């Protein structure tokens, strides 16, 4: 069953599936500009990611790779299973960058005690035709709803965390609905990954460089929205 079909069934009593959206605090809406996602490739089809002035092209995705390992001693069994996907894209915003990412999700267990699904998204961004410095983004956690990432913006540090709620509902879901970007514990950007249209939110006070970095990471999350199921 696809992620979107499962979510539609789970949210039927709460909201119409066509309007299911990530929970968003009033401050995010009031202080930000929102960019609807107007183009998005399918899971196994080619295409671009487009929102506002940003466009990710030449997206190259490998098939999802799976691996497993384990051993058994007496009644104790250890097992580890992981799926991963590699992809790259050319990012066009105020500047042009090459993004290479690897997304992995795994599950481990010892005896009858199962660990949670851990996630690991690692991206490297390199400038094309400019002297800007390459940078990396890593989003990791023992469970996708507890995973975090950091973006360094000069003297500022941005923390990225997952959100697993939808608008107008107090209940947590088994899937992430989007991601918040925090600066000084205030949400200043976000990306909605449960809706086909996004949007991507950016605080009006962000500089162009800050907007570009948020957008690069937002593309990474949009391309991997089905890879981080809990």
Coordinates of N, CA and C in Angstrom, one line a residue:
X1 N 0.8 -1.2 0.0 CA 0.0 0.0 0.0 C 0.9 1.2 0.0
X2 N 0.6 2.2 -0.9 CA 1.4 3.4 -0.9 C 1.2 4.3 0.3
X3 N 2.2 5.1 0.5 CA 2.2 6.0 1.7 C 0.9 6.9 1.6
X4 N 0.7 7.5 0.4 CA -0.5 8.4 0.3 C -1.8 7.7 0.5
X5 N -1.9 6.5 0.0 CA -3.2 5.7 0.2 C -3.4 5.4 1.7
X6 N -2.3 5.0 2.4 CA -2.4 4.7 3.8 C -2.8 5.9 4.6
X7 N -2.2 7.0 4.3 CA -2.5 8.2 5.0 C -3.9 8.7 4.8
X8 N -4.4 8.5 3.5 CA -5.8 8.9 3.2 C -6.8 8.1 4.1
X9 N -6.5 6.8 4.2 CA -7.4 5.9 5.1 C -7.3 6.3 6.5
X10 N -6.1 6.6 7.0 CA -5.9 7.0 8.4 C -6.5 8.3 8.8
X11 N -6.6 9.2 7.8 CA -7.1 10.6 8.1 C -8.5 10.8 7.7
X12 N -9.2 9.8 7.2 CA -10.6 10.0 6.7 C -11.5 10.6 7.7
X13 N -11.4 10.2 9.0 CA -12.2 10.8 10.0 C -11.8 12.2 10.4
X14 N -10.6 12.6 10.0 CA -10.1 13.9 10.5 C -10.2 15.0 9.4
X15 N -9.9 14.6 8.2 CA -9.9 15.6 7.2 C -10.0 15.0 5.8
X16 N -10.4 15.7 4.8 CA -10.4 15.2 3.5 C -9.0 15.0 3.0
X17 N -8.8 13.8 2.3 CA -7.4 13.5 2.0 C -6.8 14.5 1.0
X18 N -7.6 15.1 0.2 CA -7.1 16.1 -0.8 C -6.6 17.3 -0.1
X19 N -7.0 17.6 1.1 CA -6.6 18.8 1.8 C -5.7 18.5 3.0
X20 N -5.3 17.3 3.2 CA -4.4 16.9 4.4 C -3.1 17.7 4.3
X21 N -2.8 18.4 5.3 CA -1.6 19.2 5.3 C -0.8 19.1 6.6
X22 N 0.4 19.4 6.6 CA 1.3 19.4 7.8 C 0.7 20.4 8.8
X23 N 0.8 20.1 10.0 CA 0.4 21.1 11.1 C 1.4 22.3 11.0
X24 N 0.9 23.5 11.0 CA 1.7 24.7 10.9 C 1.3 25.7 11.9
X25 N 2.2 26.2 12.7 CA 1.9 27.2 13.7 C 1.5 28.6 13.1
X26 N 0.7 29.4 13.7 CA 0.3 30.7 13.1 C 1.5 31.6 12.8
X27 N 2.5 31.5 13.6 CA 3.7 32.4 13.4 C 4.4 32.1 12.1
X28 N 4.4 30.8 11.7 CA 5.0 30.4 10.4 C 4.2 31.0 9.2
X29 N 2.9 30.9 9.3 CA 2.1 31.5 8.2 C 2.2 33.0 8.2
X30 N 2.2 33.6 9.3 CA 2.2 35.1 9.3 C 3.5 35.7 8.9
X31 N 4.6 35.1 9.2 CA 5.9 35.7 9.0 C 6.6 35.2 7.8
X32 N 6.0 34.3 7.0 CA 6.7 33.6 6.0 C 6.1 33.8 4.6
X33 N 6.9 33.5 3.6 CA 6.4 33.5 2.2 C 6.3 32.0 1.9
X34 N 5.2 31.6 1.3 CA 5.0 30.1 1.0 C 5.1 29.9 -0.5
X35 N 5.8 28.9 -0.9 CA 6.0 28.5 -2.3 C 5.3 27.1 -2.6
X36 N 4.3 27.1 -3.4 CA 3.7 25.9 -3.7 C 4.6 25.0 -4.6
X37 N 4.6 23.7 -4.5 CA 5.4 22.8 -5.3 C 4.5 22.6 -6.6
X38 N 5.0 23.1 -7.7 CA 4.3 23.1 -9.0 C 4.7 21.9 -9.9
X39 N 5.9 21.3 -9.6 CA 6.4 20.1 -10.3 C 7.0 19.2 -9.3
X40 N 6.8 17.9 -9.5 CA 7.4 16.9 -8.6 C 7.4 15.6 -9.4
X41 N 8.6 14.9 -9.5 CA 8.7 13.7 -10.2 C 8.1 12.5 -9.4
X42 N 7.6 11.5 -10.1 CA 7.1 10.3 -9.4 C 8.2 9.5 -8.8
X43 N 7.8 8.5 -8.0 CA 8.8 7.7 -7.3 C 9.7 7.0 -8.3
X44 N 9.2 6.5 -9.4 CA 10.0 5.8 -10.4 C 10.0 6.5 -11.7
X45 N 9.7 7.8 -11.8 CA 9.7 8.5 -13.0 C 10.6 9.8 -13.0
X46 N 11.0 10.2 -14.1 CA 11.9 11.4 -14.2 C 11.0 12.7 -14.1
X47 N 11.7 13.8 -13.8 CA 11.0 15.0 -13.7 C 11.8 16.0 -12.8
X48 N 11.2 17.2 -12.7 CA 11.9 18.2 -11.9 C 11.1 18.5 -10.6
X49 N 11.8 19.1 -9.6 CA 11.2 19.6 -8.4 C 11.2 21.2 -8.6
X50 N 10.0 21.8 -8.6 CA 9.9 23.2 -8.8 C 9.0 23.8 -7.7
X51 N 9.5 24.9 -7.1 CA 8.6 25.7 -6.2 C 9.2 27.1 -6.1
X52 N 8.3 28.1 -6.3 CA 8.7 29.5 -6.4 C 9.9 29.7 -7.4
X53 N 11.0 30.4 -7.0 CA 12.1 30.6 -7.9 C 13.1 29.5 -7.9
X54 N 12.8 28.3 -7.3 CA 13.7 27.2 -7.2 C 13.4 26.1 -8.1
X55 N 14.4 25.4 -8.6 CA 14.2 24.3 -9.5 C 15.3 23.3 -9.4
X56 N 15.0 22.1 -9.2 CA 16.0 21.0 -9.2 C 15.8 20.2 -10.4
X57 N 16.8 20.1 -11.2 CA 16.8 19.4 -12.5 C 17.8 18.3 -12.6
X58 N 17.8 17.6 -13.7 CA 18.7 16.5 -13.9 C 18.8 15.5 -12.7
X59 N 17.6 15.2 -12.2 CA 17.6 14.3 -11.0 C 17.9 12.9 -11.4
X60 N 18.8 12.3 -10.8 CA 19.3 10.9 -11.1 C 19.1 10.1 -9.8
X61 N 18.2 9.1 -9.9 CA 18.0 8.3 -8.7 C 18.2 6.8 -9.0
X62 N 19.0 6.2 -8.2 CA 19.2 4.8 -8.3 C 18.0 4.0 -7.8
X63 N 17.9 2.7 -8.1 CA 16.9 1.9 -7.5 C 17.2 1.8 -6.0
X64 N 16.2 1.5 -5.2 CA 16.4 1.4 -3.8 C 17.1 0.1 -3.6
X65 N 18.2 0.2 -2.8 CA 19.0 -1.0 -2.5 C 18.7 -1.5 -1.1
X66 N 18.7 -2.8 -1.0 CA 18.4 -3.4 0.3 C 19.5 -4.3 0.8
X67 N 19.8 -4.3 2.1 CA 20.8 -5.2 2.6 C 20.3 -5.7 4.0
X68 N 20.9 -6.8 4.4 CA 20.5 -7.4 5.7 C 21.7 -8.2 6.2
X69 N 21.8 -8.3 7.6 CA 22.8 -9.0 8.2 C 22.3 -9.5 9.5
X70 N 22.9 -10.5 10.1 CA 22.5 -11.0 11.4 C 23.2 -12.3 11.8
X71 N 23.0 -12.6 13.1 CA 23.6 -13.8 13.6 C 22.7 -14.3 14.8
X72 N 22.9 -15.6 15.1 CA 22.1 -16.2 16.2 C 23.0 -17.0 17.1
X73 N 22.9 -16.8 18.4 CA 23.6 -17.5 19.4 C 22.6 -18.0 20.4
X74 N 22.3 -19.3 20.5 CA 21.3 -19.8 21.4 C 20.0 -19.3 21.0
X75 N 19.3 -18.7 22.0 CA 18.0 -18.1 21.8 C 18.0 -16.6 21.4
X76 N 19.2 -16.1 21.3 CA 19.4 -14.7 21.0 C 19.7 -14.5 19.5
X77 N 18.9 -13.6 18.9 CA 19.2 -13.3 17.5 C 19.3 -11.8 17.3
X78 N 20.3 -11.5 16.5 CA 20.5 -10.1 16.1 C 20.3 -10.0 14.6
X79 N 19.6 -8.9 14.2 CA 19.3 -8.7 12.8 C 19.3 -7.3 12.5
X80 N 19.7 -6.9 11.3 CA 19.7 -5.6 10.9 C 19.4 -5.5 9.4
X81 N 18.3 -4.7 9.1 CA 17.9 -4.6 7.7 C 17.9 -3.1 7.3
X82 N 18.4 -2.8 6.1 CA 18.5 -1.4 5.7 C 18.1 -1.3 4.2
X83 N 17.4 -0.2 3.9 CA 17.2 0.1 2.5 C 17.8 1.5 2.3
X84 N 18.4 1.7 1.1 CA 19.0 3.0 0.8 C 18.8 3.4 -0.6
X85 N 18.9 4.7 -0.9 CA 18.7 5.2 -2.2 C 19.7 6.4 -2.4
X86 N 20.4 6.4 -3.5 CA 21.3 7.5 -3.9 C 20.7 8.3 -5.0
X87 N 20.9 9.6 -5.0 CA 20.5 10.4 -6.0 C 21.2 11.7 -6.1
X88 N 21.2 12.4 -7.2 CA 21.8 13.7 -7.3 C 20.9 14.6 -8.1
X89 N 21.1 15.9 -8.0 CA 20.3 16.9 -8.7 C 21.1 18.2 -8.9
X90 N 20.7 18.9 -9.9 CA 21.3 20.2 -10.2 C 20.3 21.3 -9.6
X91 N 20.7 22.1 -8.7 CA 19.9 23.0 -8.0 C 20.0 24.4 -8.6
X92 N 18.9 25.0 -9.1 CA 18.9 26.4 -9.6 C 18.1 27.3 -8.7
X93 N 18.7 28.3 -8.1 CA 18.0 29.3 -7.3 C 18.7 30.6 -7.6
X94 N 19.1 31.3 -6.6 CA 19.9 32.5 -6.8 C 21.3 32.1 -7.4
X95 N 21.7 30.9 -7.2 CA 23.0 30.3 -7.7 C 22.7 28.9 -8.1
X96 N 23.7 28.2 -8.7 CA 23.6 26.9 -9.2 C 24.5 25.9 -8.3
X97 N 23.9 24.8 -7.9 CA 24.6 23.9 -7.1 C 24.4 22.5 -7.5
X98 N 25.3 21.6 -7.2 CA 25.2 20.2 -7.5 C 24.9 19.5 -6.2
X99 N 23.8 18.8 -6.0 CA 23.5 18.1 -4.8 C 23.6 16.6 -5.0
X100 N 24.4 15.9 -4.1 CA 24.5 14.5 -4.1 C 24.1 14.0 -2.7
X101 N 23.1 13.1 -2.7 CA 22.5 12.6 -1.4 C 22.4 11.1 -1.3
X102 N 22.4 10.6 -0.1 CA 22.1 9.2 0.1 C 21.1 9.1 1.3
X103 N 20.1 8.5 1.1 CA 19.0 8.3 2.1 C 18.9 6.8 2.5
X104 N 19.0 6.6 3.8 CA 18.9 5.2 4.2 C 17.9 5.1 5.4
X105 N 17.3 3.9 5.5 CA 16.3 3.6 6.6 C 16.6 2.2 7.0
X106 N 16.6 1.9 8.3 CA 16.9 0.6 8.7 C 16.1 0.2 9.9
X107 N 16.2 -1.1 10.2 CA 15.5 -1.6 11.4 C 16.4 -2.7 12.0
X108 N 16.5 -2.6 13.3 CA 17.4 -3.6 14.0 C 16.6 -4.3 15.1
X109 N 17.0 -5.5 15.5 CA 16.4 -6.2 16.6 C 17.4 -7.1 17.3
X110 N 17.2 -7.2 18.6 CA 18.0 -8.2 19.4 C 17.1 -9.1 20.2
X111 N 17.1 -10.4 20.0 CA 16.2 -11.3 20.6 C 14.8 -10.9 20.2
X112 N 13.9 -10.7 21.1 CA 12.5 -10.3 20.8 C 12.3 -8.8 20.9
X113 N 13.4 -8.1 21.2 CA 13.3 -6.6 21.4 C 13.7 -6.0 20.1
X114 N 12.7 -5.3 19.5 CA 13.0 -4.6 18.2 C 13.3 -3.2 18.4
X115 N 14.4 -2.7 17.7 CA 14.7 -1.3 17.8 C 13.8 -0.6 16.8
X116 N 13.8 0.7 16.8 CA 13.0 1.5 15.9 C 13.7 1.6 14.6
X117 N 12.9 2.2 13.6 CA 13.5 2.5 12.3 C 14.4 3.7 12.4
X118 N 15.7 3.5 12.2 CA 16.6 4.6 12.2 C 16.7 5.2 10.8
X119 N 17.0 6.5 10.7 CA 17.1 7.1 9.3 C 18.4 7.9 9.2
X120 N 18.9 8.0 8.0 CA 20.1 8.7 7.8 C 20.0 9.4 6.4
X121 N 20.0 10.7 6.3 CA 20.0 11.4 5.1 C 21.3 12.2 5.1
X122 N 22.2 12.0 4.1 CA 23.4 12.7 4.0 C 23.6 13.3 2.7
X123 N 23.8 14.6 2.6 CA 23.9 15.3 1.3 C 25.1 16.2 1.3
X124 N 25.7 16.3 0.1 CA 26.8 17.2 -0.1 C 26.4 18.2 -1.3
X125 N 26.6 19.5 -1.0 CA 26.2 20.5 -2.0 C 27.5 21.2 -2.5
X126 N 27.7 21.2 -3.8 CA 28.9 21.9 -4.3 C 28.5 22.9 -5.4
X127 N 29.1 24.1 -5.3 CA 28.7 25.2 -6.2 C 29.2 24.9 -7.6
X128 N 28.4 25.4 -8.6 CA 28.8 25.3 -10.0 C 29.0 26.8 -10.5
X129 N 30.2 27.1 -11.0 CA 30.5 28.4 -11.6 C 30.6 29.5 -10.6
X130 N 30.9 29.2 -9.3 CA 31.2 30.2 -8.3 C 32.2 29.8 -7.3
X131 N 32.7 30.7 -6.5 CA 33.7 30.4 -5.5 C 33.1 30.1 -4.2
X132 N 31.8 29.9 -4.1 CA 31.2 29.6 -2.8 C 31.7 28.2 -2.3
X133 N 31.7 28.0 -1.0 CA 32.2 26.8 -0.4 C 31.2 25.7 -0.4
X134 N 31.7 24.5 -0.7 CA 30.8 23.3 -0.6 C 30.3 23.1 0.9
X135 N 29.2 22.5 1.1 CA 28.7 22.3 2.4 C 27.9 21.0 2.5
X136 N 27.7 20.4 3.7 CA 27.1 19.2 3.9 C 25.9 19.3 4.8
X137 N 24.9 18.5 4.6 CA 23.8 18.4 5.5 C 23.5 16.9 5.9
X138 N 23.3 16.7 7.2 CA 23.1 15.3 7.6 C 21.9 15.3 8.6
X139 N 21.0 14.4 8.3 CA 19.8 14.3 9.1 C 19.7 12.8 9.6
X140 N 19.9 12.6 11.0 CA 20.0 11.3 11.5 C 19.2 11.1 12.8
X141 N 18.8 9.9 13.1 CA 18.1 9.6 14.3 C 17.8 8.1 14.4
X142 N 17.5 7.6 15.6 CA 17.1 6.2 15.8 C 15.7 6.0 15.4
X143 N 14.9 7.1 15.2 CA 13.6 7.0 14.6 C 13.4 8.3 13.8
X144 N 12.6 8.2 12.7 CA 12.5 9.3 11.9 C 11.8 10.5 12.6
X145 N 10.9 10.3 13.5 CA 10.3 11.4 14.2 C 11.2 12.0 15.3
X146 N 12.3 11.3 15.6 CA 13.3 11.9 16.5 C 14.6 12.4 15.8
X147 N 14.7 12.2 14.5 CA 15.9 12.6 13.8 C 16.0 14.1 13.8
X148 N 17.3 14.6 13.7 CA 17.5 16.0 13.6 C 18.7 16.2 12.7
X149 N 18.8 17.5 12.2 CA 19.9 17.9 11.3 C 20.3 19.3 11.6
X150 N 21.5 19.7 11.2 CA 22.0 21.0 11.4 C 22.4 21.7 10.1
X151 N 22.2 22.9 10.0 CA 22.6 23.7 8.9 C 23.4 24.9 9.4
X152 N 24.6 25.1 9.0 CA 25.5 26.2 9.5 C 25.3 27.4 8.5
X153 N 24.9 28.5 9.0 CA 24.7 29.7 8.2 C 25.6 30.8 8.8
X154 N 26.9 30.7 8.6 CA 27.8 31.7 9.1 C 27.8 31.5 10.6
X155 N 27.5 32.5 11.4 CA 27.5 32.4 12.9 C 26.2 31.8 13.4
X156 N 25.2 31.5 12.5 CA 24.0 31.0 12.9 C 23.9 29.5 12.7
X157 N 23.2 28.8 13.6 CA 23.0 27.4 13.4 C 21.5 27.1 13.4
X158 N 21.1 26.3 12.3 CA 19.7 26.0 12.1 C 19.5 24.5 12.5
X159 N 18.5 24.2 13.3 CA 18.2 22.8 13.6 C 17.0 22.4 12.8
X160 N 17.0 21.2 12.3 CA 15.9 20.7 11.5 C 15.3 19.5 12.2
X161 N 14.0 19.5 12.3 CA 13.3 18.4 13.0 C 12.1 18.0 12.2
X162 N 11.6 16.8 12.5 CA 10.4 16.3 11.8 C 9.2 16.6 12.5
X163 N 8.0 16.7 11.8 CA 6.7 16.9 12.4 C 5.8 15.8 11.9
X164 N 5.1 15.2 12.9 CA 4.2 14.0 12.5 C 2.8 14.3 12.8
X165 N 2.3 15.5 12.6 CA 0.9 15.9 12.8 C 0.4 16.6 11.6
X166 N -0.9 16.5 11.5 CA -1.6 17.3 10.4 C -2.4 18.4 11.0
X167 N -2.8 19.3 10.1 CA -3.5 20.5 10.5 C -4.9 20.1 11.2
X168 N -5.2 20.8 12.2 CA -6.5 20.6 12.9 C -6.7 19.2 13.5
X169 N -5.6 18.6 13.9 CA -5.7 17.3 14.6 C -4.6 17.3 15.7
X170 N -5.0 16.8 16.9 CA -4.0 16.7 18.0 C -3.2 15.3 18.0
X171 N -3.6 14.4 17.0 CA -3.0 13.1 17.0 C -1.7 13.0 16.2
X172 N -0.8 12.2 16.8 CA 0.4 11.9 16.0 C 0.2 10.8 15.0
X173 N 0.9 10.9 13.9 CA 0.7 9.9 12.9 C 2.0 9.0 12.9
X174 N 1.9 7.9 12.2 CA 3.0 6.9 12.0 C 4.0 7.4 10.9
X175 N 3.7 8.5 10.3 CA 4.5 9.0 9.2 C 4.8 10.5 9.4
X176 N 5.9 11.0 9.0 CA 6.2 12.4 9.0 C 5.4 13.1 8.0
X177 N 4.9 14.3 8.4 CA 4.1 15.1 7.5 C 4.9 16.3 7.0
X178 N 6.0 16.5 7.6 CA 6.9 17.7 7.1 C 8.0 17.9 8.0
X179 N 8.7 19.0 7.8 CA 9.9 19.3 8.6 C 10.0 20.8 8.9
X180 N 10.4 21.1 10.2 CA 10.5 22.4 10.6 C 12.0 22.8 10.7
X181 N 12.3 24.1 10.4 CA 13.6 24.6 10.5 C 13.6 25.6 11.6
X182 N 14.4 25.4 12.7 CA 14.4 26.2 13.9 C 15.7 27.1 13.9
X183 N 15.5 28.4 14.3 CA 16.7 29.2 14.7 C 16.3 29.9 16.0
X184 N 17.2 29.7 17.0 CA 17.0 30.3 18.3 C 15.6 29.8 18.8
X185 N 15.3 28.5 18.6 CA 14.1 27.8 19.0 C 12.8 28.4 18.4
X186 N 12.9 29.2 17.3 CA 11.8 29.8 16.6 C 11.7 29.1 15.2
X187 N 10.5 28.7 14.8 CA 10.4 28.1 13.5 C 10.4 29.2 12.4
X188 N 11.4 29.2 11.5 CA 11.5 30.2 10.5 C 11.4 29.7 9.1
X189 N 11.3 28.3 9.0 CA 11.1 27.7 7.6 C 10.5 26.3 7.8
X190 N 9.9 25.8 6.8 CA 9.3 24.5 6.9 C 9.0 23.9 5.5
X191 N 8.9 22.6 5.4 CA 8.5 22.0 4.1 C 7.4 21.0 4.4
X192 N 6.3 21.0 3.8 CA 5.2 20.1 3.9 C 5.4 19.0 2.9
X193 N 5.6 17.7 3.4 CA 5.8 16.6 2.5 C 4.6 15.7 2.4
X194 N 3.5 15.9 3.1 CA 2.4 15.1 3.0 C 1.5 15.5 1.8
X195 N 1.5 16.8 1.5 CA 0.7 17.3 0.4 C 1.5 17.3 -0.9
X196 N 0.8 17.1 -2.0 CA 1.5 17.1 -3.3 C 2.0 18.5 -3.7
X197 N 1.4 19.5 -3.1 CA 1.7 20.9 -3.4 C 2.7 21.5 -2.4
X198 N 3.2 20.8 -1.4 CA 4.0 21.4 -0.4 C 3.1 22.1 0.6
X199 N 3.4 23.4 0.9 CA 4.4 24.3 0.3 C 5.7 24.2 1.1
X200 N 6.6 25.0 0.6 CA 7.9 25.3 1.3 C 7.7 26.7 1.9
X201 N 7.9 26.9 3.2 CA 7.8 28.1 3.8 C 9.1 28.7 4.2
X202 N 9.3 30.0 4.0 CA 10.5 30.7 4.4 C 10.2 32.1 5.0
X203 N 10.8 32.3 6.2 CA 10.6 33.6 6.9 C 11.1 34.7 6.0
X204 N 10.3 35.8 6.0 CA 10.6 37.0 5.2 C 11.9 37.7 5.5
X205 N 12.5 37.4 6.7 CA 13.7 38.1 7.1 C 15.0 37.3 6.6
X206 N 14.8 36.1 6.0 CA 16.0 35.4 5.6 C 16.8 36.1 4.5
X207 N 18.1 35.9 4.5 CA 18.9 36.4 3.4 C 18.8 35.5 2.2
X208 N 19.3 35.9 1.1 CA 19.2 35.1 -0.1 C 20.0 33.8 0.1
X209 N 21.2 33.9 0.7 CA 22.0 32.7 0.9 C 21.2 31.7 1.8
X210 N 20.6 32.2 2.9 CA 19.8 31.4 3.8 C 18.6 30.7 3.1
X211 N 18.0 31.5 2.2 CA 16.8 30.9 1.5 C 17.3 29.8 0.6
X212 N 18.4 30.0 -0.1 CA 18.9 29.0 -1.0 C 19.3 27.7 -0.3
X213 N 19.9 27.8 0.9 CA 20.3 26.6 1.7 C 19.0 25.9 2.2
X214 N 18.1 26.6 2.6 CA 16.8 26.0 3.1 C 16.2 25.2 1.9
X215 N 16.2 25.9 0.7 CA 15.5 25.3 -0.4 C 16.3 24.0 -0.9
X216 N 17.6 24.0 -0.8 CA 18.3 22.8 -1.2 C 18.0 21.6 -0.3
X217 N 17.9 21.9 1.0 CA 17.5 20.8 2.0 C 16.0 20.4 1.8
X218 N 15.2 21.4 1.5 CA 13.7 21.1 1.2 C 13.6 20.1 0.0
X219 N 14.4 20.3 -1.0 CA 14.3 19.4 -2.2 C 14.7 18.0 -1.7
X220 N 15.8 17.9 -0.9 CA 16.2 16.6 -0.4 C 15.1 15.9 0.3
X221 N 14.3 16.6 1.2 CA 13.2 16.0 1.9 C 12.0 15.6 1.0
X222 N 11.8 16.5 0.0 CA 10.7 16.2 -0.9 C 11.0 14.9 -1.7
X223 N 12.2 14.7 -2.1 CA 12.6 13.6 -2.9 C 12.6 12.3 -2.1
X224 N 12.7 12.4 -0.7 CA 12.7 11.3 0.1 C 11.6 11.1 1.1
X225 N 10.4 11.7 0.7 CA 9.3 11.7 1.7 C 8.8 10.4 2.0
X226 N 8.9 9.4 1.1 CA 8.4 8.0 1.3 C 9.5 7.1 1.9
X227 N 10.7 7.7 2.1 CA 11.8 6.8 2.6 C 11.9 6.9 4.1
X228 N 11.2 7.8 4.8 CA 11.4 8.0 6.2 C 10.1 7.6 7.0
X229 N 9.4 6.5 6.6 CA 8.3 6.0 7.3 C 8.8 5.5 8.6
X230 N 8.0 5.7 9.7 CA 8.4 5.1 11.0 C 8.2 3.6 11.0

